[in-house]
C-alpha atoms as one frame of an Amber mdcrd trajectory, in Angstrom:
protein
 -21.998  -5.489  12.936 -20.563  -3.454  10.169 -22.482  -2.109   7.819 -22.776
  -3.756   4.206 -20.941  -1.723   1.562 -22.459   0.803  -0.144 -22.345  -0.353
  -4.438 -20.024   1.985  -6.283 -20.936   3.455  -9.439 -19.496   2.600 -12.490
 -16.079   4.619 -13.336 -16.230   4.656 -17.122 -19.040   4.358 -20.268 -18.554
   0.810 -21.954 -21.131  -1.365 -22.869 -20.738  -3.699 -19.329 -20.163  -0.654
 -16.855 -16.676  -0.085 -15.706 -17.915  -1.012 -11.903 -19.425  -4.182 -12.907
 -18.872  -6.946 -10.105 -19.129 -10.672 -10.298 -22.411 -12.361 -10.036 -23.722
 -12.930  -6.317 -23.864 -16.950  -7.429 -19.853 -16.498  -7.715 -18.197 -18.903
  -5.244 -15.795 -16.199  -4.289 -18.677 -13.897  -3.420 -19.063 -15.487  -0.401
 -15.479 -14.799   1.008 -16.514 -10.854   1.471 -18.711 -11.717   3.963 -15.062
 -11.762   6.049 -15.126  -7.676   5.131 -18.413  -7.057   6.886 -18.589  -9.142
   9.940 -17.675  -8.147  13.686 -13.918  -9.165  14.369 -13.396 -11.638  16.669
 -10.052 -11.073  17.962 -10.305  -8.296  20.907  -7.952  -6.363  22.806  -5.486
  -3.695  21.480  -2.696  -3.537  18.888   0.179  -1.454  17.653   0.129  -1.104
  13.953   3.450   0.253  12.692   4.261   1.423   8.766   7.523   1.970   7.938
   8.014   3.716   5.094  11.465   5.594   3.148  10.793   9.114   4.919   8.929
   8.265   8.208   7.996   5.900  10.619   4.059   5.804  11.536   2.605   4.352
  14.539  -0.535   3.680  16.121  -2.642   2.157  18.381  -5.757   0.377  16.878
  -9.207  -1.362  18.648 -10.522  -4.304  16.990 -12.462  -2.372  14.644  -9.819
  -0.123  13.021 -10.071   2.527  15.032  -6.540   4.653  15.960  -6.882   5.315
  19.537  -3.218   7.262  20.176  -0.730   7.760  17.110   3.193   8.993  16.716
   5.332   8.964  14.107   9.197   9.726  13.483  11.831  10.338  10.794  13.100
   7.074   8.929  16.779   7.295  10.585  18.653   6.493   7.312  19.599   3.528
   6.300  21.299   1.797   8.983  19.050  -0.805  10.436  19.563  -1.109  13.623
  18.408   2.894  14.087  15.378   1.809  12.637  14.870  -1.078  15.154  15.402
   1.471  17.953  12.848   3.705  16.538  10.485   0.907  16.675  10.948   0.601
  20.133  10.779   3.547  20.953   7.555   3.846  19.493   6.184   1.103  20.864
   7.238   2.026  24.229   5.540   5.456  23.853   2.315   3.679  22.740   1.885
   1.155  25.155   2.636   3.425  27.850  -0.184   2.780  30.289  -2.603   0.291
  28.023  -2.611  -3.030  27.575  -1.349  -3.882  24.120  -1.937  -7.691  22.689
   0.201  -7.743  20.178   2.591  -5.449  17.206   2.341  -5.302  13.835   5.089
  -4.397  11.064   4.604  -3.489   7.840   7.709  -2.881   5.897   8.188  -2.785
   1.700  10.392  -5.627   0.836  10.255  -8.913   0.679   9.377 -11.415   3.527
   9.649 -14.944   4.919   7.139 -14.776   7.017   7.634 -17.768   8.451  10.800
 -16.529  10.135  10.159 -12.953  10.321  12.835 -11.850   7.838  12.722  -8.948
   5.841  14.807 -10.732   2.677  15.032  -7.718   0.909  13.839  -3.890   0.972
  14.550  -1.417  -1.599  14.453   1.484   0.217  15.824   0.224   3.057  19.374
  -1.462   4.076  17.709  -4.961   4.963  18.656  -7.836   3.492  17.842 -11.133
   5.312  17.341  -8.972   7.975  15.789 -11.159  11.169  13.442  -8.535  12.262
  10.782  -9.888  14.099  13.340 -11.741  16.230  15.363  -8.737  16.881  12.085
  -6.947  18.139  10.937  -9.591  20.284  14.047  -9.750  22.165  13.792  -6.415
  22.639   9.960  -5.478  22.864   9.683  -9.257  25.043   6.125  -9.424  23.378
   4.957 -10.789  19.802   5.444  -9.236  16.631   4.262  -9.872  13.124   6.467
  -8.899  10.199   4.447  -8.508   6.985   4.277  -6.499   3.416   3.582  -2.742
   4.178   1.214  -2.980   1.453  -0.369  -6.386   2.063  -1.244  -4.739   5.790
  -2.430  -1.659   3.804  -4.744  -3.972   1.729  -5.812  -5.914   4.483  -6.969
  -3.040   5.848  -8.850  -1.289   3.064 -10.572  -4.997   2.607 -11.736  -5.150
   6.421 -12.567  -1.551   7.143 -12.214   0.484   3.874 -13.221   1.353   0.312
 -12.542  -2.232  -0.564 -15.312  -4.219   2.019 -16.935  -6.623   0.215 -14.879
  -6.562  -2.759 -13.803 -10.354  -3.876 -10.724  -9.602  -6.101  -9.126  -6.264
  -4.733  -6.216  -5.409  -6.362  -4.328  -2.140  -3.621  -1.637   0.222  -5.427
  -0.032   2.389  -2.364   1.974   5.626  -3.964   4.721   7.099  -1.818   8.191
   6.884  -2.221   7.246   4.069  -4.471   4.990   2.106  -5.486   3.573  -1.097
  -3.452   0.860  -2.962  -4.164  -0.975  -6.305  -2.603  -3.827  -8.543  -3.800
  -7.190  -9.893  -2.031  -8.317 -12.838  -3.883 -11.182 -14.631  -2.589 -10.457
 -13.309   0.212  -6.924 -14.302   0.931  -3.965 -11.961   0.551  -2.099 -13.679
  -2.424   1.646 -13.128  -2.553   2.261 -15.877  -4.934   4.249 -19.035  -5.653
   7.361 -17.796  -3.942   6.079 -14.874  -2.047   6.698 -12.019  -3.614   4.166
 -10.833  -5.683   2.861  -7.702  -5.565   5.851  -5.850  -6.537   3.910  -3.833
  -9.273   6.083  -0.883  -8.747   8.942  -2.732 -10.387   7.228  -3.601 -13.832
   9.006  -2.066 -16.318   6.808   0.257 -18.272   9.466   2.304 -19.650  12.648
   0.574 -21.087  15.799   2.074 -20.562  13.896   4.917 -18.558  14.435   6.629
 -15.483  16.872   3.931 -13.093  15.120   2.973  -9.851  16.726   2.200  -7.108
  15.764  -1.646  -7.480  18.648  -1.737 -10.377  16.307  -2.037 -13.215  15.614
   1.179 -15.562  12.605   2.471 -16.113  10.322   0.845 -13.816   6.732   2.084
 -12.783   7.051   3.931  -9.322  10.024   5.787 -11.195   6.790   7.338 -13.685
   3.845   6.770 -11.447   5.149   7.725  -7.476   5.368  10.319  -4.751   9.393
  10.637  -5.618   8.399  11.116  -9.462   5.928  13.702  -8.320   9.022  15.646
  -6.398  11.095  14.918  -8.886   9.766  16.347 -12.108   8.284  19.867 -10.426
  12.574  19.766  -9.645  13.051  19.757 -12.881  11.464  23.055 -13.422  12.437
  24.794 -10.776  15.843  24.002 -11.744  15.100  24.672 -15.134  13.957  28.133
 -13.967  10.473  27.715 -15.342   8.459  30.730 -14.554   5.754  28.716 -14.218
   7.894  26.902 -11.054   7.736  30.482  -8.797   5.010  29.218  -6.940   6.328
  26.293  -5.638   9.440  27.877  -5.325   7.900  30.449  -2.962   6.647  27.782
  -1.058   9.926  26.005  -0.208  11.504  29.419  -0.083  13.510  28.571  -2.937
  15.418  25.434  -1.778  14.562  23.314  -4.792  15.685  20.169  -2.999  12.680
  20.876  -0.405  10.176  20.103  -3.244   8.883  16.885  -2.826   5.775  14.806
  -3.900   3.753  16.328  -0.794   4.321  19.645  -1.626   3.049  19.514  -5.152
   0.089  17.676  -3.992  -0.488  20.280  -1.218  -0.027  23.281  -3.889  -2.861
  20.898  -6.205  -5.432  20.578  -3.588  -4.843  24.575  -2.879  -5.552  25.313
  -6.932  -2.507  25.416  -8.362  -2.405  24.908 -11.957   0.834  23.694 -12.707
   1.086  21.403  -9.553  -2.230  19.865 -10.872  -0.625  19.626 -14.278   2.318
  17.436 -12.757  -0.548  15.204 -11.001  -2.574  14.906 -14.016   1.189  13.511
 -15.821   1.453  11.129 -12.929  -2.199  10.232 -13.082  -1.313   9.156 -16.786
   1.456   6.987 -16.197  -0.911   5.298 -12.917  -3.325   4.804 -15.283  -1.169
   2.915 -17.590   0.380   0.538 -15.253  -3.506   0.006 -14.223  -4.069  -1.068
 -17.540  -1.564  -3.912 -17.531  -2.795  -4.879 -14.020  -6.342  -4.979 -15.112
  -5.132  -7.238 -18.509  -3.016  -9.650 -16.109  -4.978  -9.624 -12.642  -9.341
  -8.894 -13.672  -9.767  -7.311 -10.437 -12.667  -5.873  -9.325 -11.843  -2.620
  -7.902  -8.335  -0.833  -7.690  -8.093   0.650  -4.496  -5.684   3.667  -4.907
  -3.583   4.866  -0.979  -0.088   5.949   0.269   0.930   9.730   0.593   0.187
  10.446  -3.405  -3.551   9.433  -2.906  -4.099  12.316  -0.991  -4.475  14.239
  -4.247  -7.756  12.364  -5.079  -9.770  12.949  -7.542  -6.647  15.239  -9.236
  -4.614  11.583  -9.674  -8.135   9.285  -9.871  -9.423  10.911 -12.672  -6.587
  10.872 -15.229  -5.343   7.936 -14.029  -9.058   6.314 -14.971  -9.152   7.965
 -18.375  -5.823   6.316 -19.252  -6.799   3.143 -17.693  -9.849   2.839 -19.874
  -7.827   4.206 -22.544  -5.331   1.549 -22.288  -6.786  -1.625 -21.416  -6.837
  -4.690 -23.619 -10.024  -5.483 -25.117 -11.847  -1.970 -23.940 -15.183  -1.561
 -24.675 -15.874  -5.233 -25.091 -15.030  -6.539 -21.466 -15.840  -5.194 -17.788
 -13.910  -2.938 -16.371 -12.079  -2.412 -12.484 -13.681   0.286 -10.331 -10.416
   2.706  -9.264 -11.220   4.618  -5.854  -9.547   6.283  -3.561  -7.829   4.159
  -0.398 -10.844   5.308   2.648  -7.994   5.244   5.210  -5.562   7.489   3.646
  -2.128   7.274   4.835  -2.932   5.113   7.799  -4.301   1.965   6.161  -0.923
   0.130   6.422  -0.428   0.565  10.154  -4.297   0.013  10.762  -3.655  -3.556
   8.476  -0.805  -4.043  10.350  -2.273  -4.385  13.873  -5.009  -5.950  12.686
  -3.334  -9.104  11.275  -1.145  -8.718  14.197  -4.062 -10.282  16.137  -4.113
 -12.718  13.479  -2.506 -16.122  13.687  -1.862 -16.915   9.678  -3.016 -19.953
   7.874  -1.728 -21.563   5.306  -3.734 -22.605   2.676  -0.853 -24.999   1.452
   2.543 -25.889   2.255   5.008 -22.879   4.279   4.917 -19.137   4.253   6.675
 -16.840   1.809   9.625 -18.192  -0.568   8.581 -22.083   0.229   5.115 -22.706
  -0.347   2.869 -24.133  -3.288   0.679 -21.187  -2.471   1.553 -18.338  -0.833
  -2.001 -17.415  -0.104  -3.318 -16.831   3.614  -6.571 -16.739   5.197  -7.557
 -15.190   8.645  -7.555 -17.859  11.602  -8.880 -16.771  14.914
């Protein structure tokens, strides 16, 4: 049996505590018992997150553990490369073990029913029939799903989010993803595709994303805005933009999100500056989440979250800053993601196992709901 979560502490000063949770009497309260009991679905499962810059792979026990992992370049866009990369991977993996099932977590857009990846934005997939192309060519079963619904799912089961009745998860990397746990059920909405808070636009006519729109939130808030204002000033010839010249050598297009986060965590002042900007504009999208969503705790992941407390603690001064009604309502808890950069392929195997229910009508784009619960 897994242990019971530990209570957090309260992330801000108002009058109800910022970490304030919902009553034990609370009907939902009950659904988090899901979080802390043993899983019964056994055997192992390949968990694979694919992401704009790399594919990550693993194989994970029925308790989250990653017993073996690999991971390769994203091969472009071309989508039929990054089929063959998953095979490849999952050929590596299961190499001598007795695997149960795969798991895919892609960003996009999915009819789960079918398998289809309907759209990705930083991928070339458009009513792509993945899980169909994989099975004919893995001849075993696959689960498609939302890279950050697995990433949720696994922060909820395993993570910083067990016990938590309304988690809302924000994954920073080359965008921004995000999923919702309500009452225990990953909610993707009426047609299936909520969760795309990356693509609220918090800046009009800002920065274009690739989605089309301008000035949307991973464009302000994301591992790629990260990289791409510490550019700016090397190519500005800042002289405060020699150190992270040095470390790239002085190819400016080699600066990317991770290195500014790795110059952060290694004291950098100006690097931590950038963070702090990005924690700002996290914070802010927060905000409107908190106003629209009242969840309990934000669970914070992807590559950005790595910077930690350097991105968590502006982000939660501008959150508090900027939400509606401050000082006179409870507040979200904002933490860290527990499983770092691997939540999304740990989710994924894990619901792999899983045989989705739903809670009304069809999966994804036809449903009432699109809610699901786990079925064993």
């Amino acid at each position: 049996m897994q242990a019971e979560p530990e209570e957090r502490p309260a992330a801000g000063g108002n009058r109800f505590g910022s970490g304030s949770r919902q009553s034990p009497r609370s009907p939902l309260a009950a659904d988090s018992r899901y979080a802390a009991r043993p899983l019964r679905a056994r055997g192992l499962a390949i968990g694979i997150d694919i992401g704009g810059t790399k594919v990550a792979a693993g194989v994970v026990d029925p308790y989250g553990t990653i017993v073996a992992s690999a991971r390769r370049e994203t091969p472009g866009q071309d989508p039929r490369a990054v089929e063959r990369v998953i095979v490849d991977l999952v050929q590596e993996l299961g190499r001598g073990r007795r695997i149960r099932s795969v798991g895919i977590g892609a960003a996009g857009w999915m009819d789960l029913d079918n398998g289809t990846v309907l759209f990705s934005p930083h991928l070339a997939w458009r009513n792509e029939p993945l899980r169909a192309n994989l099975e004919k060519a893995l001849r075993r079963r696959v689960t498609v799903l939302n890279d950050a619904d697995a990433a949720a799912w696994a922060e909820w089961r395993f993570g910083a989010g067990r016990g938590e009745p309304r988690l809302v998860l924000i994954t920073l990397g080359t965008g921004i993803g995000g999923a919702m746990i309500m009452g225990g059920v990953l909610e993707r909405g009426r047609h299936g595709v909520a969760g795309e808070f990356g693509h609220q636009i918090i800046v009009p006519n800002g920065h274009r994303c690739e989605c089309g729109n301008r000035g949307c939130w991973e464009q302000y808030a994301s591992g790629n805005a990260l990289g791409r204002e510490a550019r700016e000033l090397a190519y500005a010839n800042s002289p405060v933009a020699q150190t992270l010249l040095q470390e790239v050598n002085g190819d400016i297009d080699a600066i990317t999100g991770a290195v500014v986060t790795h110059l952060a965590l290694r004291g950098d002042p100006v690097c931590r500056e950038l963070i702090d900007d990005v924690g700002q504009w996290l914070g802010l999208g927060l905000a409107n989440l908190g106003a629209a969503l009242d969840p309990g705790t934000f669970v914070i992941g992807g590559g950005l979250g790595a910077a930690g407390q350097l991105l968590i603690d502006p982000a939660r001064r501008a959150f508090e800053r900027n939400l509606t009604g401050r000082g006179f309502r409870p507040a979200a808890t904002i933490t860290s993601a527990a499983l770092g950069p691997d939540a999304g392929l740990v989710g994924a195997a894990d619901l792999s196992r899983i045989r989705y229910r739903p809670l009304l009508g069809r999966a994804y784009g036809t449903a009432p709901s699109g809610r699901f619960s786990e079925r064993r």
